[in-house]
PDB file of N, CA and C in Angstrom:
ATOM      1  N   UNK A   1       0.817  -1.190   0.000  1.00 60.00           N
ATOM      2  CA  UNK A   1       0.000   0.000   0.000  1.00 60.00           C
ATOM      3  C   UNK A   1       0.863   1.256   0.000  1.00 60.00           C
ATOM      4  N   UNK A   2       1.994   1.473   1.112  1.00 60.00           N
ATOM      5  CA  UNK A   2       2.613   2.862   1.020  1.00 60.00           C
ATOM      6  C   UNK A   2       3.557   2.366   0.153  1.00 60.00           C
ATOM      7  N   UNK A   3       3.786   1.998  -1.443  1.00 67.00           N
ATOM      8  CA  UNK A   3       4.577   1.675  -1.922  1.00 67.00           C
ATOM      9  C   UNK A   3       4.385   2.912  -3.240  1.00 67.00           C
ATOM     10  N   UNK A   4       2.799   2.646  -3.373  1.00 66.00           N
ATOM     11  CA  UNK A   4       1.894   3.720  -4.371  1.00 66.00           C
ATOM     12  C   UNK A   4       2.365   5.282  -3.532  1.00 66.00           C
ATOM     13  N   UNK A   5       2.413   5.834  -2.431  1.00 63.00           N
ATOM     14  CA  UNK A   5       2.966   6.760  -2.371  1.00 63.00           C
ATOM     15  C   UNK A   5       4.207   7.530  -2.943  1.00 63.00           C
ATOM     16  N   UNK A   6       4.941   6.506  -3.513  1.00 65.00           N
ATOM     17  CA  UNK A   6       6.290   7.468  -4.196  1.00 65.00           C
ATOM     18  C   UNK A   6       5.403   7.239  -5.646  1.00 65.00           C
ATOM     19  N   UNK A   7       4.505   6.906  -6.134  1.00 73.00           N
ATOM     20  CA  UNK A   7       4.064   6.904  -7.555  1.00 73.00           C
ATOM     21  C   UNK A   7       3.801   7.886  -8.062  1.00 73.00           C
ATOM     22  N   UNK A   8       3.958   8.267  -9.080  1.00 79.00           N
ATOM     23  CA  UNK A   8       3.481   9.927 -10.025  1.00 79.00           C
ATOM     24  C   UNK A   8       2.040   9.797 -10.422  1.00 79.00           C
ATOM     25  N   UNK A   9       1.075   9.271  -9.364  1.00 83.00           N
ATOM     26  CA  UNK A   9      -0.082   9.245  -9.510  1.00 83.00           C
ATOM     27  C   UNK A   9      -0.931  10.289  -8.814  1.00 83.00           C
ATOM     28  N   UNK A  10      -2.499  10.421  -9.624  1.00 85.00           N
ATOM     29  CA  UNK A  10      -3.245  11.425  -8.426  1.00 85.00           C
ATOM     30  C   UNK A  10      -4.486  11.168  -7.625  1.00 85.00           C
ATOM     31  N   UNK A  11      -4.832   9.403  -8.240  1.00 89.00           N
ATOM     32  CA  UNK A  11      -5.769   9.296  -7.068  1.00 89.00           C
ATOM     33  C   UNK A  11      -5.464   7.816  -7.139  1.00 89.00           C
ATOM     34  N   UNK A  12      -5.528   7.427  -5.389  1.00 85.00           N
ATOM     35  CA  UNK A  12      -5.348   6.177  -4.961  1.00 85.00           C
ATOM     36  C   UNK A  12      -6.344   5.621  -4.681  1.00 85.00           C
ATOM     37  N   UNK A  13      -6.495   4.178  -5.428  1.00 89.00           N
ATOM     38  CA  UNK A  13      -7.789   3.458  -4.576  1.00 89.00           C
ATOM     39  C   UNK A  13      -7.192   2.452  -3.586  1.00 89.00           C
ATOM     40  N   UNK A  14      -7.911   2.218  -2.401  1.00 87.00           N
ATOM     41  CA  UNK A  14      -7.510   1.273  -1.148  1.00 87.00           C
ATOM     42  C   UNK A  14      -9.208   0.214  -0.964  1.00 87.00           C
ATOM     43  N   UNK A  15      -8.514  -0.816  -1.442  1.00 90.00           N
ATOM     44  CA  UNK A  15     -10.036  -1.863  -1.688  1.00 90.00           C
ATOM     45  C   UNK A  15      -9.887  -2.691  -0.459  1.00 90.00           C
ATOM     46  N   UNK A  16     -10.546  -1.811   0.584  1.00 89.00           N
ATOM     47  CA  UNK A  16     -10.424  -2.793   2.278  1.00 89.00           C
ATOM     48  C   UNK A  16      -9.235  -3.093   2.783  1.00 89.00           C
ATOM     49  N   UNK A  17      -8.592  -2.198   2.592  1.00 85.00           N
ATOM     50  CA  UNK A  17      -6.851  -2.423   3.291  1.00 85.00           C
ATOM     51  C   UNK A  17      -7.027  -2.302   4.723  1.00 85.00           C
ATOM     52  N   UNK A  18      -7.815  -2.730   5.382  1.00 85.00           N
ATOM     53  CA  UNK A  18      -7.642  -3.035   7.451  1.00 85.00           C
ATOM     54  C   UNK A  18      -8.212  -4.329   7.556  1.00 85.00           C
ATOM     55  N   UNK A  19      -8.895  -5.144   6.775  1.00 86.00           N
ATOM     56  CA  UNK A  19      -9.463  -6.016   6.828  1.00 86.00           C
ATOM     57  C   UNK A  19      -9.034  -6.866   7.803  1.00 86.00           C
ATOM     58  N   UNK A  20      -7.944  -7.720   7.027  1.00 89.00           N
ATOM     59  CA  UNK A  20      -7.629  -8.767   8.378  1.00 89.00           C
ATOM     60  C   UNK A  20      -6.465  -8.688   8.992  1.00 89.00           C
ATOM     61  N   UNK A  21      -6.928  -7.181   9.273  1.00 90.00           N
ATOM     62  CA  UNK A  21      -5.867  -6.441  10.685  1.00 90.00           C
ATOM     63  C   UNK A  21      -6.611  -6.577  12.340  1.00 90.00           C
ATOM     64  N   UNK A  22      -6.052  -6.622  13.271  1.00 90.00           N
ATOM     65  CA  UNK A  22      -6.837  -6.551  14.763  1.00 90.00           C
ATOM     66  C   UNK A  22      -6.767  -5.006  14.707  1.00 90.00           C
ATOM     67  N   UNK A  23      -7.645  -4.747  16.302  1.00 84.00           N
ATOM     68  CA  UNK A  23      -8.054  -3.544  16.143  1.00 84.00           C
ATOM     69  C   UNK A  23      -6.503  -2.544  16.039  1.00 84.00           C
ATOM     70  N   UNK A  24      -6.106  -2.604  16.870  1.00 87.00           N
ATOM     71  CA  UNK A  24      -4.612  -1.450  16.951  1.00 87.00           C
ATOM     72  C   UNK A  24      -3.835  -1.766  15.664  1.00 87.00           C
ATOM     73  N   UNK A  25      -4.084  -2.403  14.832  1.00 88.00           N
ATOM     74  CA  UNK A  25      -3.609  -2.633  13.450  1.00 88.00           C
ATOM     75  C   UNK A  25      -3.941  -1.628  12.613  1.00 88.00           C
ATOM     76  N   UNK A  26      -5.234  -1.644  12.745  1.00 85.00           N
ATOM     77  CA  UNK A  26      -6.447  -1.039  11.862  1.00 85.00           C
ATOM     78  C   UNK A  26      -5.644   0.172  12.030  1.00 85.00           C
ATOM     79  N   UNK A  27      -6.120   0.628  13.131  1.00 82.00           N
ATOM     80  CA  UNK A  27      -6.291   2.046  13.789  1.00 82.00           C
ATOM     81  C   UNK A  27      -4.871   2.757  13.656  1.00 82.00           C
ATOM     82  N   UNK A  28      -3.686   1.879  13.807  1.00 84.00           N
ATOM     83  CA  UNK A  28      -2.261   2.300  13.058  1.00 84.00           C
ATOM     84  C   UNK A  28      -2.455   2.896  11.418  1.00 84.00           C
ATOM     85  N   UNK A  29      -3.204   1.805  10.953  1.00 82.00           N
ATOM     86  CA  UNK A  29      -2.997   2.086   9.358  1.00 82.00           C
ATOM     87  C   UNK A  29      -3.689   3.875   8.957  1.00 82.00           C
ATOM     88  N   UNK A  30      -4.881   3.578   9.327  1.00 80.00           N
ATOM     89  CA  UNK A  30      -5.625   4.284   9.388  1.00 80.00           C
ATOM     90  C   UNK A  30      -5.368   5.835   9.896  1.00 80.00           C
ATOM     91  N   UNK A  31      -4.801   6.012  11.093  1.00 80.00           N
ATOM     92  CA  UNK A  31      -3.774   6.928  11.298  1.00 80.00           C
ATOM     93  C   UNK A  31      -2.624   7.223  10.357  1.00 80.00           C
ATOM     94  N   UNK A  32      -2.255   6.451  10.140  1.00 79.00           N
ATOM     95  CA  UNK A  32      -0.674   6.594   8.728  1.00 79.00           C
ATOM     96  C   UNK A  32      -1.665   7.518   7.516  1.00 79.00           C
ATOM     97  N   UNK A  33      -2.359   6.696   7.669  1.00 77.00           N
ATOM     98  CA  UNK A  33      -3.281   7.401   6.639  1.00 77.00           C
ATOM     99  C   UNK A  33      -3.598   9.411   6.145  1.00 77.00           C
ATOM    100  N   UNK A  34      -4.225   9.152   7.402  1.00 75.00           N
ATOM    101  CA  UNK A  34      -5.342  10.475   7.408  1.00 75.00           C
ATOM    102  C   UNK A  34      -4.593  11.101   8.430  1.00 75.00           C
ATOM    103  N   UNK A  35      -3.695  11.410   9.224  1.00 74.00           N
ATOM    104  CA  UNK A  35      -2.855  12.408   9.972  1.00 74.00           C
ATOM    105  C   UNK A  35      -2.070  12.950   9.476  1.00 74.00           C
ATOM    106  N   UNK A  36      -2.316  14.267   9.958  1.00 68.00           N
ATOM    107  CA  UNK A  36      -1.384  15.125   9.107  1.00 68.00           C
ATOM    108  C   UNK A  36       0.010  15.000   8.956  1.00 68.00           C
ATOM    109  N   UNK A  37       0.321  14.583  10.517  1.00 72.00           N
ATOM    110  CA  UNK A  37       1.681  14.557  10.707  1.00 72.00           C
ATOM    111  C   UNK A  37       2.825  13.399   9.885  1.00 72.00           C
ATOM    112  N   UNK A  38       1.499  12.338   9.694  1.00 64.00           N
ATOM    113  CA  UNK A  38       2.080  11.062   9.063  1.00 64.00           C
ATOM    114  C   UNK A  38       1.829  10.751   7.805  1.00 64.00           C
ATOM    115  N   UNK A  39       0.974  11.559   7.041  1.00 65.00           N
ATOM    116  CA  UNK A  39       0.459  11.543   6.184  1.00 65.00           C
ATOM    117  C   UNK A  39       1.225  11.143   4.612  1.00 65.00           C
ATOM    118  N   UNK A  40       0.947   9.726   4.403  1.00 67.00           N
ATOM    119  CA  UNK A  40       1.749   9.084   3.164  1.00 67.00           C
ATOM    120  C   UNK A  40       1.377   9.812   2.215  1.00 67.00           C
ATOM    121  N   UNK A  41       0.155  10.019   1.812  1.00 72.00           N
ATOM    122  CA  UNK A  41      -0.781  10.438   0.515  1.00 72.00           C
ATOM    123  C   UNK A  41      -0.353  11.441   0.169  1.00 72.00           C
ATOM    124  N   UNK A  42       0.664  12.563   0.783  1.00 73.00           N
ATOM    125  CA  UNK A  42       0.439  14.346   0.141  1.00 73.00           C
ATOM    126  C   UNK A  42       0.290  14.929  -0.823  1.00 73.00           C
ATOM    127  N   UNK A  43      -0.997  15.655  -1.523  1.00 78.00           N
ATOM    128  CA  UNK A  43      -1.424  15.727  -2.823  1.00 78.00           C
ATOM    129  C   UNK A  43      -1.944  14.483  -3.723  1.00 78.00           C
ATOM    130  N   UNK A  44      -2.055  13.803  -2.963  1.00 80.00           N
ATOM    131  CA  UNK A  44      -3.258  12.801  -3.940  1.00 80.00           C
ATOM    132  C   UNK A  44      -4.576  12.429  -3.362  1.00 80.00           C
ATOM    133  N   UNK A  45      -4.996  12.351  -4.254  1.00 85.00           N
ATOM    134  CA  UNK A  45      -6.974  11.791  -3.639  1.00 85.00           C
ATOM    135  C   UNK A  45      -6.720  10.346  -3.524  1.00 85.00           C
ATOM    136  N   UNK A  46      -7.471   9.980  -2.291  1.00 83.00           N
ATOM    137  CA  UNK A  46      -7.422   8.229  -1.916  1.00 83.00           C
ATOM    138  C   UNK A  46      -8.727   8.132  -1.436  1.00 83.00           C
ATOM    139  N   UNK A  47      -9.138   6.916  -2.206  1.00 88.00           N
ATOM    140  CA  UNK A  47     -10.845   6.533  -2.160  1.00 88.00           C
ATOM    141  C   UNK A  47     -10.133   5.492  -1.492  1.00 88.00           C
ATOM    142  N   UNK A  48     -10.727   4.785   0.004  1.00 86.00           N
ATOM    143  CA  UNK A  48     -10.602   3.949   0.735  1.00 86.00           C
ATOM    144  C   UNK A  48     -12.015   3.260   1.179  1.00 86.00           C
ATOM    145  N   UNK A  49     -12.123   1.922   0.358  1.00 90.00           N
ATOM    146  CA  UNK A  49     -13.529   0.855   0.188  1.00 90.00           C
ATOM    147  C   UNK A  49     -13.104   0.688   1.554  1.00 90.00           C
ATOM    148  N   UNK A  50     -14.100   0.440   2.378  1.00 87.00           N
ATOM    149  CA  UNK A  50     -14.153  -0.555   3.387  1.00 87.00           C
ATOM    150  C   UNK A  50     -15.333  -0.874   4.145  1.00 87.00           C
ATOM    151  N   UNK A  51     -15.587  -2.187   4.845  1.00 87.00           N
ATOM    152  CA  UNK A  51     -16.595  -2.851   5.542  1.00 87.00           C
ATOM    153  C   UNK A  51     -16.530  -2.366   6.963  1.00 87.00           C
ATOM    154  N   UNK A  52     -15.615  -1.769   6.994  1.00 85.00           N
ATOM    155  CA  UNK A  52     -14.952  -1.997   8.115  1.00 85.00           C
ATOM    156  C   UNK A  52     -14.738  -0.263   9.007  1.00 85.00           C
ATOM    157  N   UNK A  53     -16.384   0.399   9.544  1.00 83.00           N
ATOM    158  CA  UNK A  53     -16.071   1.935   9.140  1.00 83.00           C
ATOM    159  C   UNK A  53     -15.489   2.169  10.731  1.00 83.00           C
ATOM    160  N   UNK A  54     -15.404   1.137  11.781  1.00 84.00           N
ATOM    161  CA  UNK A  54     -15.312   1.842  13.264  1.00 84.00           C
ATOM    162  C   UNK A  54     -13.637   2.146  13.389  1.00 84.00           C
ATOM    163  N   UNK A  55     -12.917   1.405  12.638  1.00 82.00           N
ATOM    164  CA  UNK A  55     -11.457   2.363  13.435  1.00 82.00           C
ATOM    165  C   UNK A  55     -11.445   4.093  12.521  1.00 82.00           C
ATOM    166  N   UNK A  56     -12.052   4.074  11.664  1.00 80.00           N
ATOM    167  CA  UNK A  56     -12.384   5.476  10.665  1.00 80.00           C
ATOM    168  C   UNK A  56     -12.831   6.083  11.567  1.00 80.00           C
ATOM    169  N   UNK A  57     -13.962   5.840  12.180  1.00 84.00           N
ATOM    170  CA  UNK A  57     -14.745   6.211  13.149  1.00 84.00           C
ATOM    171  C   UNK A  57     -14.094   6.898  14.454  1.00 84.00           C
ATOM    172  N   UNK A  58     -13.364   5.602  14.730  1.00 83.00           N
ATOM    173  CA  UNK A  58     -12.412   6.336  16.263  1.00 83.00           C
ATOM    174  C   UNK A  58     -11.248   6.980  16.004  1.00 83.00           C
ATOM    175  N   UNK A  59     -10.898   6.903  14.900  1.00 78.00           N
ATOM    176  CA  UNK A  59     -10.031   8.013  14.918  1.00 78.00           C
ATOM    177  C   UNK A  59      -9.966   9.692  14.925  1.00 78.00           C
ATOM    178  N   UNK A  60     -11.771   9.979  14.031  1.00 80.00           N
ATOM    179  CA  UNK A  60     -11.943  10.645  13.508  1.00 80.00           C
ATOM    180  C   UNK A  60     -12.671  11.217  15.187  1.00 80.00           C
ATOM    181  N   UNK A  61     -12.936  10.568  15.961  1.00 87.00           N
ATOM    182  CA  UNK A  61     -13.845  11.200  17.209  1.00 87.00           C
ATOM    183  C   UNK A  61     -12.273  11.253  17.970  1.00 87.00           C
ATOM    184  N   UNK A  62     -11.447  10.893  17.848  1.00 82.00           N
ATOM    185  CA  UNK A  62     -10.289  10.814  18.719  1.00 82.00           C
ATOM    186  C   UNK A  62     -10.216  10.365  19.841  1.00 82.00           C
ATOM    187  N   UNK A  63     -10.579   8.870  19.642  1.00 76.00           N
ATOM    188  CA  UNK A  63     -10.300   7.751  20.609  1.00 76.00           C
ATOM    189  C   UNK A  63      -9.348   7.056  20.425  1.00 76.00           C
ATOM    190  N   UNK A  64      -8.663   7.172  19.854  1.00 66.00           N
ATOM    191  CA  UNK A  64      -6.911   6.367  19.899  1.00 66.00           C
ATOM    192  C   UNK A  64      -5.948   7.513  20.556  1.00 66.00           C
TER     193      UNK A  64
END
Protein backbone atom coordinates (compact mmCIF):
# COMPACT_ATOMS: atom_id res chain seq x y z
CA UNK A 1 0.00 0.00 0.00
CA UNK A 2 2.61 2.86 1.02
CA UNK A 3 4.58 1.67 -1.92
CA UNK A 4 1.89 3.72 -4.37
CA UNK A 5 2.97 6.76 -2.37
CA UNK A 6 6.29 7.47 -4.20
CA UNK A 7 4.06 6.90 -7.56
CA UNK A 8 3.48 9.93 -10.03
CA UNK A 9 -0.08 9.25 -9.51
CA UNK A 10 -3.25 11.42 -8.43
CA UNK A 11 -5.77 9.30 -7.07
CA UNK A 12 -5.35 6.18 -4.96
CA UNK A 13 -7.79 3.46 -4.58
CA UNK A 14 -7.51 1.27 -1.15
CA UNK A 15 -10.04 -1.86 -1.69
CA UNK A 16 -10.42 -2.79 2.28
CA UNK A 17 -6.85 -2.42 3.29
CA UNK A 18 -7.64 -3.04 7.45
CA UNK A 19 -9.46 -6.02 6.83
CA UNK A 20 -7.63 -8.77 8.38
CA UNK A 21 -5.87 -6.44 10.68
CA UNK A 22 -6.84 -6.55 14.76
CA UNK A 23 -8.05 -3.54 16.14
CA UNK A 24 -4.61 -1.45 16.95
CA UNK A 25 -3.61 -2.63 13.45
CA UNK A 26 -6.45 -1.04 11.86
CA UNK A 27 -6.29 2.05 13.79
CA UNK A 28 -2.26 2.30 13.06
CA UNK A 29 -3.00 2.09 9.36
CA UNK A 30 -5.63 4.28 9.39
CA UNK A 31 -3.77 6.93 11.30
CA UNK A 32 -0.67 6.59 8.73
CA UNK A 33 -3.28 7.40 6.64
CA UNK A 34 -5.34 10.47 7.41
CA UNK A 35 -2.85 12.41 9.97
CA UNK A 36 -1.38 15.13 9.11
CA UNK A 37 1.68 14.56 10.71
CA UNK A 38 2.08 11.06 9.06
CA UNK A 39 0.46 11.54 6.18
CA UNK A 40 1.75 9.08 3.16
CA UNK A 41 -0.78 10.44 0.51
CA UNK A 42 0.44 14.35 0.14
CA UNK A 43 -1.42 15.73 -2.82
CA UNK A 44 -3.26 12.80 -3.94
CA UNK A 45 -6.97 11.79 -3.64
CA UNK A 46 -7.42 8.23 -1.92
CA UNK A 47 -10.85 6.53 -2.16
CA UNK A 48 -10.60 3.95 0.73
CA UNK A 49 -13.53 0.86 0.19
CA UNK A 50 -14.15 -0.56 3.39
CA UNK A 51 -16.59 -2.85 5.54
CA UNK A 52 -14.95 -2.00 8.12
CA UNK A 53 -16.07 1.94 9.14
CA UNK A 54 -15.31 1.84 13.26
CA UNK A 55 -11.46 2.36 13.44
CA UNK A 56 -12.38 5.48 10.67
CA UNK A 57 -14.74 6.21 13.15
CA UNK A 58 -12.41 6.34 16.26
CA UNK A 59 -10.03 8.01 14.92
CA UNK A 60 -11.94 10.65 13.51
CA UNK A 61 -13.85 11.20 17.21
CA UNK A 62 -10.29 10.81 18.72
CA UNK A 63 -10.30 7.75 20.61
CA UNK A 64 -6.91 6.37 19.90
Amino acid sequence: MFEVANDDVDLIILDDPITSFDKNKKFAVTKRLFDKKEFSFKNKTVLMLTHDLQPVIDYVQGKF
